[in-house]
């Protein structure tokens, strides 16, 4: 029985528990004694059993745990720093977005103000341009009218000078034409019955004497007045005189003779025209 009881002791002596990384201690020396020998005699006991080389350690070494904890703390610190950096970046981004939004609002307001100012400036410029255009138009019209008046005045003066020069150049011819026309008119009137009677009456009207008046006429004129003898003044005595031209007459009265011959009247008219021309030239 003693051999059986001490068997575990022998078995336990050949097996020891180790921690990972620890070296196995040398086996205990055999305990001298008879019981052991007896047990050996009863059941042969194998030699000491060595632990397998690849056996896994039951607990890690303290240094490895500390290293892992340190690495975890570093990783946690890095993650925290990254999280804080992301938070700061997000805050900065929001601030930038707000600033951009404010700038956009300011830009829109400035653009609207610029458009309003541009519209007002354009309207003012248009009004000024319209007023200036009207003023320029009025000025241009006044200038054109003034220029037209100057041209018209110049033209009138030129026409007047031209007319005056033409009259001066052709004055002699005009006098002759006028004189010839008057002579023809006077001759035509004097050659008619009414003209002769009118001429005789006008001459006798200025004579107030009651004596007889002798009227000497061209024979042809005497024949014309013979039919109107009753219409003439009773003091008149008509006589034919070949020395008197047609249309003329001589009236002999107590105070002298009235010469109403046509050629004398024409000569007087010619003399009056020449005198008027001479007076005008002297005045110039």
PDB file of C-alpha atoms in Angstrom, residues 1-194:
ATOM      1  CA  UNK A   1       0.000   0.000   0.000  1.00  0.00           C
ATOM      2  CA  UNK A   2       2.909   2.278   0.744  1.00  0.00           C
ATOM      3  CA  UNK A   3       4.142   1.910  -2.813  1.00  0.00           C
ATOM      4  CA  UNK A   4       0.757   2.839  -4.264  1.00  0.00           C
ATOM      5  CA  UNK A   5       0.355   5.859  -2.025  1.00  0.00           C
ATOM      6  CA  UNK A   6       3.703   7.317  -2.993  1.00  0.00           C
ATOM      7  CA  UNK A   7       3.181   6.827  -6.751  1.00  0.00           C
ATOM      8  CA  UNK A   8       1.681  10.257  -7.338  1.00  0.00           C
ATOM      9  CA  UNK A   9       4.560  11.757  -5.602  1.00  0.00           C
ATOM     10  CA  UNK A  10       6.898  10.122  -8.052  1.00  0.00           C
ATOM     11  CA  UNK A  11       4.772  11.191 -11.002  1.00  0.00           C
ATOM     12  CA  UNK A  12       4.553  14.715  -9.726  1.00  0.00           C
ATOM     13  CA  UNK A  13       8.233  14.860  -9.336  1.00  0.00           C
ATOM     14  CA  UNK A  14       8.684  14.354 -13.074  1.00  0.00           C
ATOM     15  CA  UNK A  15       6.170  17.199 -14.206  1.00  0.00           C
ATOM     16  CA  UNK A  16       6.369  20.897 -13.344  1.00  0.00           C
ATOM     17  CA  UNK A  17       4.201  23.854 -14.427  1.00  0.00           C
ATOM     18  CA  UNK A  18       5.992  26.664 -16.233  1.00  0.00           C
ATOM     19  CA  UNK A  19       5.136  30.145 -17.384  1.00  0.00           C
ATOM     20  CA  UNK A  20       5.916  31.110 -20.912  1.00  0.00           C
ATOM     21  CA  UNK A  21       9.490  32.174 -21.243  1.00  0.00           C
ATOM     22  CA  UNK A  22      10.610  30.414 -18.054  1.00  0.00           C
ATOM     23  CA  UNK A  23      13.250  27.700 -18.092  1.00  0.00           C
ATOM     24  CA  UNK A  24      12.331  24.405 -16.561  1.00  0.00           C
ATOM     25  CA  UNK A  25      14.095  23.673 -13.299  1.00  0.00           C
ATOM     26  CA  UNK A  26      16.120  20.585 -12.879  1.00  0.00           C
ATOM     27  CA  UNK A  27      14.262  17.619 -11.589  1.00  0.00           C
ATOM     28  CA  UNK A  28      14.421  16.972  -7.873  1.00  0.00           C
ATOM     29  CA  UNK A  29      16.874  14.468  -6.624  1.00  0.00           C
ATOM     30  CA  UNK A  30      15.571  11.077  -5.808  1.00  0.00           C
ATOM     31  CA  UNK A  31      14.465  10.788  -2.317  1.00  0.00           C
ATOM     32  CA  UNK A  32      16.304   7.942  -0.725  1.00  0.00           C
ATOM     33  CA  UNK A  33      14.250   5.490   1.047  1.00  0.00           C
ATOM     34  CA  UNK A  34      12.891   2.138   0.897  1.00  0.00           C
ATOM     35  CA  UNK A  35       9.364   2.971  -0.190  1.00  0.00           C
ATOM     36  CA  UNK A  36      10.621   4.262  -3.443  1.00  0.00           C
ATOM     37  CA  UNK A  37      12.599   1.272  -4.101  1.00  0.00           C
ATOM     38  CA  UNK A  38       9.607  -0.822  -3.290  1.00  0.00           C
ATOM     39  CA  UNK A  39       7.450   1.105  -5.688  1.00  0.00           C
ATOM     40  CA  UNK A  40      10.018   0.699  -8.332  1.00  0.00           C
ATOM     41  CA  UNK A  41      10.026  -2.937  -7.678  1.00  0.00           C
ATOM     42  CA  UNK A  42       6.273  -3.203  -7.913  1.00  0.00           C
ATOM     43  CA  UNK A  43       5.631  -0.892 -11.024  1.00  0.00           C
ATOM     44  CA  UNK A  44       8.403   0.250 -13.190  1.00  0.00           C
ATOM     45  CA  UNK A  45       8.372   4.016 -13.510  1.00  0.00           C
ATOM     46  CA  UNK A  46       9.471   5.714 -16.620  1.00  0.00           C
ATOM     47  CA  UNK A  47      12.080   8.423 -16.570  1.00  0.00           C
ATOM     48  CA  UNK A  48      11.190  12.069 -16.122  1.00  0.00           C
ATOM     49  CA  UNK A  49       8.714  13.388 -18.823  1.00  0.00           C
ATOM     50  CA  UNK A  50       9.910  16.556 -20.583  1.00  0.00           C
ATOM     51  CA  UNK A  51       7.400  19.225 -21.599  1.00  0.00           C
ATOM     52  CA  UNK A  52       6.714  19.527 -25.364  1.00  0.00           C
ATOM     53  CA  UNK A  53       8.773  22.204 -27.090  1.00  0.00           C
ATOM     54  CA  UNK A  54       5.745  23.771 -28.889  1.00  0.00           C
ATOM     55  CA  UNK A  55       3.484  24.077 -25.915  1.00  0.00           C
ATOM     56  CA  UNK A  56       1.636  27.479 -25.856  1.00  0.00           C
ATOM     57  CA  UNK A  57       2.225  29.762 -22.912  1.00  0.00           C
ATOM     58  CA  UNK A  58      -0.751  30.303 -20.765  1.00  0.00           C
ATOM     59  CA  UNK A  59      -0.184  34.112 -20.027  1.00  0.00           C
ATOM     60  CA  UNK A  60       1.736  36.734 -22.042  1.00  0.00           C
ATOM     61  CA  UNK A  61       4.751  38.433 -20.705  1.00  0.00           C
ATOM     62  CA  UNK A  62       4.169  41.724 -18.876  1.00  0.00           C
ATOM     63  CA  UNK A  63       6.411  43.631 -21.300  1.00  0.00           C
ATOM     64  CA  UNK A  64       4.307  42.568 -24.308  1.00  0.00           C
ATOM     65  CA  UNK A  65       1.097  43.726 -22.620  1.00  0.00           C
ATOM     66  CA  UNK A  66       2.612  47.077 -21.843  1.00  0.00           C
ATOM     67  CA  UNK A  67       3.783  47.472 -25.424  1.00  0.00           C
ATOM     68  CA  UNK A  68       0.326  46.675 -26.752  1.00  0.00           C
ATOM     69  CA  UNK A  69      -1.258  49.112 -24.324  1.00  0.00           C
ATOM     70  CA  UNK A  70       1.187  51.816 -25.370  1.00  0.00           C
ATOM     71  CA  UNK A  71       0.462  51.236 -29.045  1.00  0.00           C
ATOM     72  CA  UNK A  72      -3.273  51.364 -28.386  1.00  0.00           C
ATOM     73  CA  UNK A  73      -2.893  54.614 -26.476  1.00  0.00           C
ATOM     74  CA  UNK A  74      -0.856  56.119 -29.319  1.00  0.00           C
ATOM     75  CA  UNK A  75      -3.415  55.018 -31.879  1.00  0.00           C
ATOM     76  CA  UNK A  76      -6.218  56.442 -29.740  1.00  0.00           C
ATOM     77  CA  UNK A  77      -4.310  59.744 -29.402  1.00  0.00           C
ATOM     78  CA  UNK A  78      -3.770  59.858 -33.176  1.00  0.00           C
ATOM     79  CA  UNK A  79      -7.445  59.164 -33.834  1.00  0.00           C
ATOM     80  CA  UNK A  80      -8.419  61.863 -31.352  1.00  0.00           C
ATOM     81  CA  UNK A  81      -6.037  64.348 -33.017  1.00  0.00           C
ATOM     82  CA  UNK A  82      -7.457  63.451 -36.421  1.00  0.00           C
ATOM     83  CA  UNK A  83     -10.993  63.866 -35.122  1.00  0.00           C
ATOM     84  CA  UNK A  84     -10.132  67.272 -33.690  1.00  0.00           C
ATOM     85  CA  UNK A  85      -8.428  68.285 -36.962  1.00  0.00           C
ATOM     86  CA  UNK A  86     -11.499  67.170 -38.921  1.00  0.00           C
ATOM     87  CA  UNK A  87     -13.730  69.142 -36.554  1.00  0.00           C
ATOM     88  CA  UNK A  88     -11.556  72.237 -36.972  1.00  0.00           C
ATOM     89  CA  UNK A  89     -11.517  71.776 -40.746  1.00  0.00           C
ATOM     90  CA  UNK A  90     -15.295  71.364 -40.823  1.00  0.00           C
ATOM     91  CA  UNK A  91     -15.713  74.515 -38.727  1.00  0.00           C
ATOM     92  CA  UNK A  92     -13.348  76.442 -40.998  1.00  0.00           C
ATOM     93  CA  UNK A  93     -15.213  75.130 -44.056  1.00  0.00           C
ATOM     94  CA  UNK A  94     -18.534  76.277 -42.622  1.00  0.00           C
ATOM     95  CA  UNK A  95     -17.048  79.684 -41.862  1.00  0.00           C
ATOM     96  CA  UNK A  96     -15.690  79.922 -45.402  1.00  0.00           C
ATOM     97  CA  UNK A  97     -19.081  78.923 -46.800  1.00  0.00           C
ATOM     98  CA  UNK A  98     -20.774  81.591 -44.699  1.00  0.00           C
ATOM     99  CA  UNK A  99     -18.195  84.165 -45.818  1.00  0.00           C
ATOM    100  CA  UNK A 100     -18.721  83.140 -49.453  1.00  0.00           C
ATOM    101  CA  UNK A 101     -22.486  83.418 -49.008  1.00  0.00           C
ATOM    102  CA  UNK A 102     -22.090  86.909 -47.534  1.00  0.00           C
ATOM    103  CA  UNK A 103     -19.749  87.887 -50.352  1.00  0.00           C
ATOM    104  CA  UNK A 104     -22.254  86.540 -52.878  1.00  0.00           C
ATOM    105  CA  UNK A 105     -25.020  88.608 -51.280  1.00  0.00           C
ATOM    106  CA  UNK A 106     -22.806  91.684 -51.265  1.00  0.00           C
ATOM    107  CA  UNK A 107     -21.852  91.032 -54.884  1.00  0.00           C
ATOM    108  CA  UNK A 108     -25.499  90.676 -55.897  1.00  0.00           C
ATOM    109  CA  UNK A 109     -26.386  93.865 -54.037  1.00  0.00           C
ATOM    110  CA  UNK A 110     -23.471  95.711 -55.640  1.00  0.00           C
ATOM    111  CA  UNK A 111     -24.438  94.374 -59.056  1.00  0.00           C
ATOM    112  CA  UNK A 112     -28.050  95.468 -58.577  1.00  0.00           C
ATOM    113  CA  UNK A 113     -26.892  98.888 -57.401  1.00  0.00           C
ATOM    114  CA  UNK A 114     -24.592  99.119 -60.408  1.00  0.00           C
ATOM    115  CA  UNK A 115     -27.453  98.230 -62.739  1.00  0.00           C
ATOM    116  CA  UNK A 116     -29.708 100.825 -61.106  1.00  0.00           C
ATOM    117  CA  UNK A 117     -26.995 103.464 -61.321  1.00  0.00           C
ATOM    118  CA  UNK A 118     -26.279 102.521 -64.935  1.00  0.00           C
ATOM    119  CA  UNK A 119     -29.970 102.802 -65.810  1.00  0.00           C
ATOM    120  CA  UNK A 120     -30.193 106.183 -64.076  1.00  0.00           C
ATOM    121  CA  UNK A 121     -27.034 107.386 -65.808  1.00  0.00           C
ATOM    122  CA  UNK A 122     -28.332 106.186 -69.172  1.00  0.00           C
ATOM    123  CA  UNK A 123     -31.659 107.925 -68.604  1.00  0.00           C
ATOM    124  CA  UNK A 124     -29.942 111.149 -67.559  1.00  0.00           C
ATOM    125  CA  UNK A 125     -27.593 110.897 -70.518  1.00  0.00           C
ATOM    126  CA  UNK A 126     -30.536 110.289 -72.827  1.00  0.00           C
ATOM    127  CA  UNK A 127     -32.380 113.288 -71.407  1.00  0.00           C
ATOM    128  CA  UNK A 128     -29.270 115.438 -71.669  1.00  0.00           C
ATOM    129  CA  UNK A 129     -28.660 114.133 -75.160  1.00  0.00           C
ATOM    130  CA  UNK A 130     -32.271 114.867 -76.133  1.00  0.00           C
ATOM    131  CA  UNK A 131     -32.066 118.372 -74.705  1.00  0.00           C
ATOM    132  CA  UNK A 132     -28.672 118.927 -76.269  1.00  0.00           C
ATOM    133  CA  UNK A 133     -29.980 117.554 -79.537  1.00  0.00           C
ATOM    134  CA  UNK A 134     -32.926 119.941 -79.428  1.00  0.00           C
ATOM    135  CA  UNK A 135     -30.629 122.815 -78.554  1.00  0.00           C
ATOM    136  CA  UNK A 136     -28.224 121.851 -81.316  1.00  0.00           C
ATOM    137  CA  UNK A 137     -31.156 121.553 -83.704  1.00  0.00           C
ATOM    138  CA  UNK A 138     -32.443 124.983 -82.734  1.00  0.00           C
ATOM    139  CA  UNK A 139     -28.957 126.448 -82.985  1.00  0.00           C
ATOM    140  CA  UNK A 140     -28.481 124.814 -86.356  1.00  0.00           C
ATOM    141  CA  UNK A 141     -31.868 126.116 -87.513  1.00  0.00           C
ATOM    142  CA  UNK A 142     -31.018 129.631 -86.321  1.00  0.00           C
ATOM    143  CA  UNK A 143     -27.635 129.443 -87.981  1.00  0.00           C
ATOM    144  CA  UNK A 144     -29.183 128.141 -91.181  1.00  0.00           C
ATOM    145  CA  UNK A 145     -31.829 130.876 -91.095  1.00  0.00           C
ATOM    146  CA  UNK A 146     -29.187 133.519 -90.439  1.00  0.00           C
ATOM    147  CA  UNK A 147     -27.057 132.173 -93.256  1.00  0.00           C
ATOM    148  CA  UNK A 148     -30.103 132.121 -95.511  1.00  0.00           C
ATOM    149  CA  UNK A 149     -30.895 135.720 -94.590  1.00  0.00           C
ATOM    150  CA  UNK A 150     -27.328 136.710 -95.344  1.00  0.00           C
ATOM    151  CA  UNK A 151     -27.500 134.961 -98.705  1.00  0.00           C
ATOM    152  CA  UNK A 152     -30.848 136.576 -99.490  1.00  0.00           C
ATOM    153  CA  UNK A 153     -29.580 140.008 -98.469  1.00  0.00           C
ATOM    154  CA  UNK A 154     -26.486 139.475-100.550  1.00  0.00           C
ATOM    155  CA  UNK A 155     -28.624 138.356-103.459  1.00  0.00           C
ATOM    156  CA  UNK A 156     -30.955 141.351-103.087  1.00  0.00           C
ATOM    157  CA  UNK A 157     -27.992 143.697-102.914  1.00  0.00           C
ATOM    158  CA  UNK A 158     -26.457 142.021-105.931  1.00  0.00           C
ATOM    159  CA  UNK A 159     -29.749 142.324-107.804  1.00  0.00           C
ATOM    160  CA  UNK A 160     -30.067 145.953-106.776  1.00  0.00           C
ATOM    161  CA  UNK A 161     -26.518 146.708-107.859  1.00  0.00           C
ATOM    162  CA  UNK A 162     -27.098 144.815-111.063  1.00  0.00           C
ATOM    163  CA  UNK A 163     -30.345 146.646-111.727  1.00  0.00           C
ATOM    164  CA  UNK A 164     -28.706 149.957-110.946  1.00  0.00           C
ATOM    165  CA  UNK A 165     -25.781 149.156-113.205  1.00  0.00           C
ATOM    166  CA  UNK A 166     -28.138 148.021-115.938  1.00  0.00           C
ATOM    167  CA  UNK A 167     -30.207 151.183-115.585  1.00  0.00           C
ATOM    168  CA  UNK A 168     -27.090 153.328-115.703  1.00  0.00           C
ATOM    169  CA  UNK A 169     -25.803 151.427-118.698  1.00  0.00           C
ATOM    170  CA  UNK A 170     -29.111 151.563-120.594  1.00  0.00           C
ATOM    171  CA  UNK A 171     -30.485 154.822-119.250  1.00  0.00           C
ATOM    172  CA  UNK A 172     -30.177 156.640-122.555  1.00  0.00           C
ATOM    173  CA  UNK A 173     -31.992 153.844-124.312  1.00  0.00           C
ATOM    174  CA  UNK A 174     -34.748 153.852-121.663  1.00  0.00           C
ATOM    175  CA  UNK A 175     -35.176 157.602-122.027  1.00  0.00           C
ATOM    176  CA  UNK A 176     -35.551 157.229-125.762  1.00  0.00           C
ATOM    177  CA  UNK A 177     -38.008 154.332-125.364  1.00  0.00           C
ATOM    178  CA  UNK A 178     -40.064 156.242-122.792  1.00  0.00           C
ATOM    179  CA  UNK A 179     -39.990 159.355-124.887  1.00  0.00           C
ATOM    180  CA  UNK A 180     -41.104 157.468-127.993  1.00  0.00           C
ATOM    181  CA  UNK A 181     -43.918 155.763-126.075  1.00  0.00           C
ATOM    182  CA  UNK A 182     -45.160 159.065-124.651  1.00  0.00           C
ATOM    183  CA  UNK A 183     -44.992 160.661-128.058  1.00  0.00           C
ATOM    184  CA  UNK A 184     -47.030 157.880-129.536  1.00  0.00           C
ATOM    185  CA  UNK A 185     -49.589 158.147-126.738  1.00  0.00           C
ATOM    186  CA  UNK A 186     -49.797 161.911-127.007  1.00  0.00           C
ATOM    187  CA  UNK A 187     -49.881 161.754-130.770  1.00  0.00           C
ATOM    188  CA  UNK A 188     -52.656 159.181-130.760  1.00  0.00           C
ATOM    189  CA  UNK A 189     -54.689 161.208-128.287  1.00  0.00           C
ATOM    190  CA  UNK A 190     -54.046 164.468-130.117  1.00  0.00           C
ATOM    191  CA  UNK A 191     -54.983 162.963-133.452  1.00  0.00           C
ATOM    192  CA  UNK A 192     -58.402 161.910-132.161  1.00  0.00           C
ATOM    193  CA  UNK A 193     -61.463 164.132-132.064  1.00  0.00           C
ATOM    194  CA  UNK A 194     -61.880 163.771-128.320  1.00  0.00           C
TER     195      UNK A 194
END
